[in-house]
PDB file of C-alpha atoms in Angstrom:
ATOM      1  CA  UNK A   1      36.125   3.349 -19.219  1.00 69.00           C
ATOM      2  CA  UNK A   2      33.773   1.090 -20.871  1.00 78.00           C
ATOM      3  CA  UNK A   3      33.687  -2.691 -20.528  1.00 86.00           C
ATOM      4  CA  UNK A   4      33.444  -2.885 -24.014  1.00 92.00           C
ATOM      5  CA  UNK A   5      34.467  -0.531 -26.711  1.00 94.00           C
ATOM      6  CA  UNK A   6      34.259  -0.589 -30.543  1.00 95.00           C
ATOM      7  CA  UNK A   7      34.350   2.275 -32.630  1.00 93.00           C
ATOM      8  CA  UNK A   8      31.064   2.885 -33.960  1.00 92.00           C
ATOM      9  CA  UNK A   9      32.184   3.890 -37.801  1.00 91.00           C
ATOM     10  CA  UNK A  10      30.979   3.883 -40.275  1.00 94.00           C
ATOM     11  CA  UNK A  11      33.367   2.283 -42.298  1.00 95.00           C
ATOM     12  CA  UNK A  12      32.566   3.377 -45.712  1.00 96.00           C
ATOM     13  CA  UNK A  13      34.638   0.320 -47.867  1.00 96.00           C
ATOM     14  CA  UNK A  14      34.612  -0.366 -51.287  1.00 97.00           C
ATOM     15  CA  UNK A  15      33.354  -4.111 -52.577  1.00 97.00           C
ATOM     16  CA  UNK A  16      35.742  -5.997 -52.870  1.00 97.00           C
ATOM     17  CA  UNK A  17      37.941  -5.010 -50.023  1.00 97.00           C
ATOM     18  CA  UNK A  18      39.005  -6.143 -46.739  1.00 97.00           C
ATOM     19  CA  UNK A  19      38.349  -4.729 -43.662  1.00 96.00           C
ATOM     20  CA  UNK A  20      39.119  -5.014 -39.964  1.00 95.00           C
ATOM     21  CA  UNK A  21      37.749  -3.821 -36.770  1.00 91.00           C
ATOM     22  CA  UNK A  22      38.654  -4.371 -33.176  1.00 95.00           C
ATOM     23  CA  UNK A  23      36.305  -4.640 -30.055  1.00 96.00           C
ATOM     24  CA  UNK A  24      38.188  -3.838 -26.976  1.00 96.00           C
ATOM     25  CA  UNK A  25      37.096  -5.291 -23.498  1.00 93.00           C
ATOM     26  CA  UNK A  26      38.592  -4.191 -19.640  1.00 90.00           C
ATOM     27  CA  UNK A  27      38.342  -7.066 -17.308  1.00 85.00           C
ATOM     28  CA  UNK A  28      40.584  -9.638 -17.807  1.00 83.00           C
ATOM     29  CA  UNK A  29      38.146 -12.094 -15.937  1.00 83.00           C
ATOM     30  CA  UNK A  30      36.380 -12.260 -19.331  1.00 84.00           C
ATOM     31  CA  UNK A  31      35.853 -15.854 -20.524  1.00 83.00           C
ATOM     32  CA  UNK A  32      34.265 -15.757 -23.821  1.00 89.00           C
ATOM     33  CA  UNK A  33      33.918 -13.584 -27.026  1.00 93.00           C
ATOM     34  CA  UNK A  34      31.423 -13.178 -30.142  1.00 94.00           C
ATOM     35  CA  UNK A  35      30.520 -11.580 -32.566  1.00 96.00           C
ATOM     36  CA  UNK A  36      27.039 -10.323 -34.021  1.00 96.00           C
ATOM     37  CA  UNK A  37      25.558  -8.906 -37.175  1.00 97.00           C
ATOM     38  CA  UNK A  38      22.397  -6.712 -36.913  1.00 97.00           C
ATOM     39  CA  UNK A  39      20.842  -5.051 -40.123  1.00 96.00           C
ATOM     40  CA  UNK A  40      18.797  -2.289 -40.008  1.00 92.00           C
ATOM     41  CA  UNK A  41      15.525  -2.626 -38.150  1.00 89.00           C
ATOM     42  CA  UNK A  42      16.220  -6.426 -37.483  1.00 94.00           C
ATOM     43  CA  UNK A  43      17.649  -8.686 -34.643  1.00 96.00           C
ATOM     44  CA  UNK A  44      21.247  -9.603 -33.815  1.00 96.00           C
ATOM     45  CA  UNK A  45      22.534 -12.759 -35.707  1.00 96.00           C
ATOM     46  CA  UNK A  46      25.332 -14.511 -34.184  1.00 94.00           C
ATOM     47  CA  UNK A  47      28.229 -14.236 -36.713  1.00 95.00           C
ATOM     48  CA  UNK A  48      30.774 -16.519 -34.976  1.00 94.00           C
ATOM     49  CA  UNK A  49      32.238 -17.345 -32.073  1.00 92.00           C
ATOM     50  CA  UNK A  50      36.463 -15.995 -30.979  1.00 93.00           C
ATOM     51  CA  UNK A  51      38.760 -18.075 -30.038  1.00 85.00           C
ATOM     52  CA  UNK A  52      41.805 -18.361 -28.236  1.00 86.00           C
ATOM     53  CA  UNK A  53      43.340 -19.422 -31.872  1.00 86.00           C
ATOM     54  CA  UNK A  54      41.425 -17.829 -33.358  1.00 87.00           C
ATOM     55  CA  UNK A  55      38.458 -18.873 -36.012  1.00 92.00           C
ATOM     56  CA  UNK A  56      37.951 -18.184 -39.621  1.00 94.00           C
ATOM     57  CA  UNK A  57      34.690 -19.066 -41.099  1.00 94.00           C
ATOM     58  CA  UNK A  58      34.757 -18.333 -45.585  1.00 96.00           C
ATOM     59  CA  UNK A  59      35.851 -14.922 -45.426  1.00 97.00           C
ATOM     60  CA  UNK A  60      35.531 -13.906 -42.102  1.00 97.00           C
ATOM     61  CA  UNK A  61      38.129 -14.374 -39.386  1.00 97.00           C
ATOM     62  CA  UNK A  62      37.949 -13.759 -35.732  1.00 96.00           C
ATOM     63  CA  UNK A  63      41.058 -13.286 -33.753  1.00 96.00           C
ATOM     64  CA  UNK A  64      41.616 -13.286 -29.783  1.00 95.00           C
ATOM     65  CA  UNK A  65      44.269 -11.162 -28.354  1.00 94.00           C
ATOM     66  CA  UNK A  66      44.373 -11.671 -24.720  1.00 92.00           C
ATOM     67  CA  UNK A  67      46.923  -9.669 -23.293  1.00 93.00           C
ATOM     68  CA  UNK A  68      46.014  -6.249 -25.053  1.00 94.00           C
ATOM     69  CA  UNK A  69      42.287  -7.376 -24.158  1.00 94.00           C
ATOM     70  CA  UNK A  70      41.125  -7.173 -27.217  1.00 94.00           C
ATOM     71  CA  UNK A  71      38.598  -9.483 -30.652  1.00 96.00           C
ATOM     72  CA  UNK A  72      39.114  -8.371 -33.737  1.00 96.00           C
ATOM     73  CA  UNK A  73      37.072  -9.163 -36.521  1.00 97.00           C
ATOM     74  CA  UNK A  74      38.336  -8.975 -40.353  1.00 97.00           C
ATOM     75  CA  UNK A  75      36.219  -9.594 -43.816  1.00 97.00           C
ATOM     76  CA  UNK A  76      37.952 -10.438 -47.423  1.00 98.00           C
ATOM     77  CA  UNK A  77      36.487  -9.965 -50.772  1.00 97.00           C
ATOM     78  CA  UNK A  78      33.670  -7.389 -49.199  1.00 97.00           C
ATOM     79  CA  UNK A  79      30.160  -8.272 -50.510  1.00 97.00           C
ATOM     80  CA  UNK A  80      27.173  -5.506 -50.734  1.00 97.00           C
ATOM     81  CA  UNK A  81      25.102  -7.700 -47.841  1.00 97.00           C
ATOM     82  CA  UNK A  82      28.025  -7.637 -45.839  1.00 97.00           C
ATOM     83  CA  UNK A  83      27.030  -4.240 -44.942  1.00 97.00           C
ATOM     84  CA  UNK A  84      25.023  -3.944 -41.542  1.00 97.00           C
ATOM     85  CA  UNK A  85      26.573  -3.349 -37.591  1.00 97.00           C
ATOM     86  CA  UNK A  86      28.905  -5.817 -35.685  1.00 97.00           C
ATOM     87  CA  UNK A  87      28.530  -6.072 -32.281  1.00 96.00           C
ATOM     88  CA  UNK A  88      31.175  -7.841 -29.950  1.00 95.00           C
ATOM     89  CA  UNK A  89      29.586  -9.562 -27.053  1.00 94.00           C
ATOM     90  CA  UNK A  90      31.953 -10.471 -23.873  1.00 92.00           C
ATOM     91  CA  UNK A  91      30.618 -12.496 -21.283  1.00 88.00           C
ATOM     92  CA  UNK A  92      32.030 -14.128 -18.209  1.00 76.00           C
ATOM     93  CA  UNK A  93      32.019 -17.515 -16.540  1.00 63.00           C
ATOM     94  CA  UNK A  94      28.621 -19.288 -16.680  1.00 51.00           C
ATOM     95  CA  UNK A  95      26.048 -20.653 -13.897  1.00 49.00           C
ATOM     96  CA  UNK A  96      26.310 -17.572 -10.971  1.00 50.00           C
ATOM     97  CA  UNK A  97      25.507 -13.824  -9.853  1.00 48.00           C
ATOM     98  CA  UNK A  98      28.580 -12.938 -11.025  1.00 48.00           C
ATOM     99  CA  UNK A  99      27.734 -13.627 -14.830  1.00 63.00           C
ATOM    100  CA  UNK A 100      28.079 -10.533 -16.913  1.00 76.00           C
ATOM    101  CA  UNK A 101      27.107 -10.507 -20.954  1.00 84.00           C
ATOM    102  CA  UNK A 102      27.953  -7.188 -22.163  1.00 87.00           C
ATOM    103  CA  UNK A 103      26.967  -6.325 -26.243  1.00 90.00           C
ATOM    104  CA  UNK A 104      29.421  -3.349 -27.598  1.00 92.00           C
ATOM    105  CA  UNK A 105      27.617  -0.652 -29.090  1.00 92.00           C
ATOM    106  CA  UNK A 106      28.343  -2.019 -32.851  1.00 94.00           C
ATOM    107  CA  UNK A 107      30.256  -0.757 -35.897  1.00 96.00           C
ATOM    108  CA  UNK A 108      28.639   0.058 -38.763  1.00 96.00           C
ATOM    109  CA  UNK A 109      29.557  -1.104 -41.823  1.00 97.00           C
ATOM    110  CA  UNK A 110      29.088   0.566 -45.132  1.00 97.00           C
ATOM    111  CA  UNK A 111      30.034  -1.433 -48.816  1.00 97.00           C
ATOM    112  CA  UNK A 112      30.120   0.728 -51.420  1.00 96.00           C
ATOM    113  CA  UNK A 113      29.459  -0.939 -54.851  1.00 94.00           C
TER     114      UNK A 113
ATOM    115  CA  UNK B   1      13.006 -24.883 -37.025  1.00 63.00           C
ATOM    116  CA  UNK B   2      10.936 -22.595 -35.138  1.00 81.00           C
ATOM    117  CA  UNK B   3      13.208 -19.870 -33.610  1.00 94.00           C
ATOM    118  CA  UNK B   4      12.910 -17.825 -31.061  1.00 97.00           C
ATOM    119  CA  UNK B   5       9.003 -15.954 -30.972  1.00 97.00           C
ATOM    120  CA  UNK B   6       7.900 -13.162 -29.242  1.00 98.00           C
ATOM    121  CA  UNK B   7       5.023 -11.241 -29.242  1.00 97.00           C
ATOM    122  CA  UNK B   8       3.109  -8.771 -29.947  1.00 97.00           C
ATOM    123  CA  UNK B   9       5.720  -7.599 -32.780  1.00 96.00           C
ATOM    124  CA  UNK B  10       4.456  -3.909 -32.042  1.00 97.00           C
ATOM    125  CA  UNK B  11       2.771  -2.503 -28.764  1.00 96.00           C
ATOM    126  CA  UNK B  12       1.439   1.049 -28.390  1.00 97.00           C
ATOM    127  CA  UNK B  13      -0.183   2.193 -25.521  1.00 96.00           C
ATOM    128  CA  UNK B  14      -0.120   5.279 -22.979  1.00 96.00           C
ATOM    129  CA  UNK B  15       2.007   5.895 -20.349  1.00 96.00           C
ATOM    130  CA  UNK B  16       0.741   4.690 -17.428  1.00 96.00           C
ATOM    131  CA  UNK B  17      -0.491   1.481 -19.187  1.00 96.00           C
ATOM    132  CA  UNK B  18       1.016  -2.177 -17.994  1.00 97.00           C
ATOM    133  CA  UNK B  19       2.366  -3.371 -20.601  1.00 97.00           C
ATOM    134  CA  UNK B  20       3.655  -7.417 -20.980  1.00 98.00           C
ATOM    135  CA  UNK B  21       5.420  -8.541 -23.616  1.00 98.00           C
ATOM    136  CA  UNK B  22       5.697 -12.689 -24.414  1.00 98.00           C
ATOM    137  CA  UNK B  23       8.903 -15.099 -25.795  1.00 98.00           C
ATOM    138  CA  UNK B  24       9.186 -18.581 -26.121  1.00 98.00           C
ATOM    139  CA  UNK B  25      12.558 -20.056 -26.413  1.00 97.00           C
ATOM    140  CA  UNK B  26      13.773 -22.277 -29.148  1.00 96.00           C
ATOM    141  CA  UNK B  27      13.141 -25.476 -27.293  1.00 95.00           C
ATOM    142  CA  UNK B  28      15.999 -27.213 -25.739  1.00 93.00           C
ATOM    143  CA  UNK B  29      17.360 -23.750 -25.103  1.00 94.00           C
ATOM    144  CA  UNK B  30      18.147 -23.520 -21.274  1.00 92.00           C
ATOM    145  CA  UNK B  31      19.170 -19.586 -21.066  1.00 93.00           C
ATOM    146  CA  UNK B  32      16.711 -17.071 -21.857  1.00 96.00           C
ATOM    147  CA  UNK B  33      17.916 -13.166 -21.867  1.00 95.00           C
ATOM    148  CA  UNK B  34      15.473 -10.067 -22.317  1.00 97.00           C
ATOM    149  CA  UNK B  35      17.865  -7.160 -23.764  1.00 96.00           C
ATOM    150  CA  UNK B  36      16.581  -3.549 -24.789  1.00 96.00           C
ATOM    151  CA  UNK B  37      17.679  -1.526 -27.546  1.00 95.00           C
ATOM    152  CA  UNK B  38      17.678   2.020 -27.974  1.00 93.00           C
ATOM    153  CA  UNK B  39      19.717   4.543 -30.189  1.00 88.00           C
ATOM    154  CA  UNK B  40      21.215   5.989 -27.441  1.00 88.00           C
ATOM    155  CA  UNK B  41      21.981   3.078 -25.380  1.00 87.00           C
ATOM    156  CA  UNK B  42      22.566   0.414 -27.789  1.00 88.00           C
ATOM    157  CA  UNK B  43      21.750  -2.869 -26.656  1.00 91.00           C
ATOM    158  CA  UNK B  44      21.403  -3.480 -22.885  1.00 91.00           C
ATOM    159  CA  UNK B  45      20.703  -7.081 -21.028  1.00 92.00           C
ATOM    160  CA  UNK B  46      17.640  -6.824 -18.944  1.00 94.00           C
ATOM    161  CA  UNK B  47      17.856 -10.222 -16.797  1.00 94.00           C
ATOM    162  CA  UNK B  48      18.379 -13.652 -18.327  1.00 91.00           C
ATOM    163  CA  UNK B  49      17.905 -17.355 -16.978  1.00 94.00           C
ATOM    164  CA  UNK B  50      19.470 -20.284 -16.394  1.00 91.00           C
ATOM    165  CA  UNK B  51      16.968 -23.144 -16.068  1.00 92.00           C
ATOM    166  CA  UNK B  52      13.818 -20.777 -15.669  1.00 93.00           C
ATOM    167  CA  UNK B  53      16.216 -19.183 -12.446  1.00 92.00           C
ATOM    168  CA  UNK B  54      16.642 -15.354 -12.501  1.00 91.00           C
ATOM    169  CA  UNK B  55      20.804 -14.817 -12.856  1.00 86.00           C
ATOM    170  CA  UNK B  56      21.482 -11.476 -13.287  1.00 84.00           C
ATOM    171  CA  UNK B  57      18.329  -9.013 -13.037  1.00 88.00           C
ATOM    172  CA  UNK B  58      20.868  -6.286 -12.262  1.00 85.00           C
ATOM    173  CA  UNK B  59      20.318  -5.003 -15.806  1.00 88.00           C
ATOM    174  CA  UNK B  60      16.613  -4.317 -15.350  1.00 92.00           C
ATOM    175  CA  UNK B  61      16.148  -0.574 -14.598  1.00 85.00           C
ATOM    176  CA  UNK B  62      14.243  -0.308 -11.695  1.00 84.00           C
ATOM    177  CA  UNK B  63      10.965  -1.626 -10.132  1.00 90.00           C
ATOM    178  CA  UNK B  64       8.958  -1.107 -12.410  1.00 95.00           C
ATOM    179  CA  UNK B  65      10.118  -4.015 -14.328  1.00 96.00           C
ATOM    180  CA  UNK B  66       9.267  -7.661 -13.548  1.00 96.00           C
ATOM    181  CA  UNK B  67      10.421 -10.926 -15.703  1.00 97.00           C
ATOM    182  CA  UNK B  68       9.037 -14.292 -15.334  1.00 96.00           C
ATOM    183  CA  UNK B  69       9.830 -17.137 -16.664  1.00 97.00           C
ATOM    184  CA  UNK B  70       7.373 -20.279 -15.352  1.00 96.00           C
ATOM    185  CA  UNK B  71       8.533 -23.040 -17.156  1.00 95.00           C
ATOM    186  CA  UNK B  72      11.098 -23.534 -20.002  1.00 94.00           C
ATOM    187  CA  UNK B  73       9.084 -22.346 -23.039  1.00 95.00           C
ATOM    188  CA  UNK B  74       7.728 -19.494 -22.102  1.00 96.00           C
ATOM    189  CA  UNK B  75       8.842 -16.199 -20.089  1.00 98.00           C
ATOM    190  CA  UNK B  76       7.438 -12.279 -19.522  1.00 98.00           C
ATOM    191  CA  UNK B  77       8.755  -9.291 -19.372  1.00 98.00           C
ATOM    192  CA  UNK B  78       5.996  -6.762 -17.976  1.00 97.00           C
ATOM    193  CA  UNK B  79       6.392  -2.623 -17.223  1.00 97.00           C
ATOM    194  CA  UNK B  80       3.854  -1.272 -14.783  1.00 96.00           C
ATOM    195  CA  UNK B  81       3.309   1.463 -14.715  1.00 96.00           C
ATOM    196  CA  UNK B  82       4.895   2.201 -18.721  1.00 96.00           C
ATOM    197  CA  UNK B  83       6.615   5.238 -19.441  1.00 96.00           C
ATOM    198  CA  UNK B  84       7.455   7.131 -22.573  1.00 96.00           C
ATOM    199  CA  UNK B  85      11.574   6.444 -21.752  1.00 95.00           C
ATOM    200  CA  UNK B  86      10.579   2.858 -22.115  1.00 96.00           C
ATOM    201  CA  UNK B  87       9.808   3.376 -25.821  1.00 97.00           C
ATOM    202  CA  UNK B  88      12.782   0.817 -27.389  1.00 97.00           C
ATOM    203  CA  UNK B  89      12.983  -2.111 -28.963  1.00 97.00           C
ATOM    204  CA  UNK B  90      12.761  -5.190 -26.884  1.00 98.00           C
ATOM    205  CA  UNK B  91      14.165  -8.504 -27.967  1.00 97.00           C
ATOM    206  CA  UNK B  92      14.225 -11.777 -26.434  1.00 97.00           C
ATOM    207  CA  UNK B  93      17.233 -14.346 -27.094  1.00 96.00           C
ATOM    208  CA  UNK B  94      17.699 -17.960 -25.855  1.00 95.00           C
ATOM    209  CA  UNK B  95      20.465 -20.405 -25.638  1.00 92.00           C
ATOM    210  CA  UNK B  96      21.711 -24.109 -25.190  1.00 90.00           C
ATOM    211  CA  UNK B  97      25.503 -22.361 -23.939  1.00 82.00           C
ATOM    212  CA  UNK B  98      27.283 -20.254 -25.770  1.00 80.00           C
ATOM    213  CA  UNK B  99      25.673 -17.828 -28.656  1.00 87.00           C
ATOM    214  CA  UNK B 100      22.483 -16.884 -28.315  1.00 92.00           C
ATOM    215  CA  UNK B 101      19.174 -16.781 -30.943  1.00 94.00           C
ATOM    216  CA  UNK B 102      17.479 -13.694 -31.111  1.00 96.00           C
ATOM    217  CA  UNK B 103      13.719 -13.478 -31.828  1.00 97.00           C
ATOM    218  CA  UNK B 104      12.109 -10.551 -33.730  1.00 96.00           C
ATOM    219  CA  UNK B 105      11.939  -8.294 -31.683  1.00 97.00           C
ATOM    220  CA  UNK B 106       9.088  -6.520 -30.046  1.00 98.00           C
ATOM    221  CA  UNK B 107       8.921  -2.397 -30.798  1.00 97.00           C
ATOM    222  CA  UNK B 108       7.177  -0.444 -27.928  1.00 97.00           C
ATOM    223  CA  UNK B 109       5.878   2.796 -27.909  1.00 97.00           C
ATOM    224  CA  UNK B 110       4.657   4.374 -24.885  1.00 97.00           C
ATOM    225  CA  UNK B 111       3.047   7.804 -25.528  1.00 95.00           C
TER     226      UNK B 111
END
């Protein structure tokens, strides 16, 4: 099993709707969750951070569920630019050899106007 | 704000070639990562640093990679000799803890 898993879509949605995706990860040991938007031919942007209470940011909102090891990301009102891949990123604790920071392999994202 | 810059934004050159690709950090950054990204693969970490110290090279494929990183604003990433299953998309991120800033990118193609 991979240490990170996302379905990799697309998710064909029509503007204005809401839509959720999940990221799931396999070691529990894993401290610390994000996630990224990459468009086409360009480099990851960090979207936002997951936390343990989870984070909403305008019409995003990241959740954390810890004991089915998994981030979930979910957009309202769907806008045309939303449309690009998310990647999840879990990473472990900070400052040794043990430090792992694992990107998903994305889920793409389709609006449909 | 200047982000993070690598360079050259495009390399091609022949297999067997060394090739070195360049980042600076967004300054005040103190974790650099090199990641590659291919279709296949997606998006794999290479090596980062903490303080201009290695971490985790485990990601880096085999020997024929190196990474340096001197002093806090700049660091390399250098293939000798280059291969044609090297051909990806190389990006460089920093960090002050936490998320991290991508730069552009560099896209290499090794024929």
């Amino acid at each position: 099993r991979k240490e990170v898993e996302q379905d990799p879509g697309p998710f064909n949605v029509p503007e204005g709707a809401t839509v959720a995706f999940n990221c799931t990860y396999s070691n529990s040991a894993s401290q610390s969750f994000f996630w990224y938007r990459q468009d086409c031919r360009k480099e990851p942007k960090l979207l936002m951070s997951v936390y343990s209470s989870g984070n909403e940011d305008g019409r995003f909102t990241a959740q954390l569920n810890r004991a089915s090891q998994y981030i979930s990301l979910l957009i309202r009102d769907s806008k045309l630019s939303d449309s690009a891949t998310y990647l999840c990123v879990v990473t472990r604790a900070g400052g040794n050899r043990d430090d792992k920071i694992i990107f998903g392999k994305g889920t793409r994202l389709h609006i449909l106007p | 704000d200047a982000g993070v810059i690598q360079s050259p934004r495009h390399e091609v050159t022949e297999m067997g070639q060394e090739v070195t690709l360049r980042c600076k950090p967004i300054s005040g950054h103190n974790s650099l990562f090199w990641y590659r990204q291919t279709m296949m693969r997606g998006l794999e970490l290479l090596i980062y640093f903490n303080n201009n110290v290695p971490i985790d090279d485990s990601g880096m494929p085999e020997d024929r990679f190196s990474a340096k990183m001197p002093n806090a604003s700049f660091s390399t990433l250098k293939i000798q000799p280059s291969e044609p299953r090297d051909s990806a998309v190389y990006f460089c991120a920093s960090s002050p803890g936490g998320g991290q800033h991508f730069g552009d990118g560099t896209r290499l193609s090794i024929l």
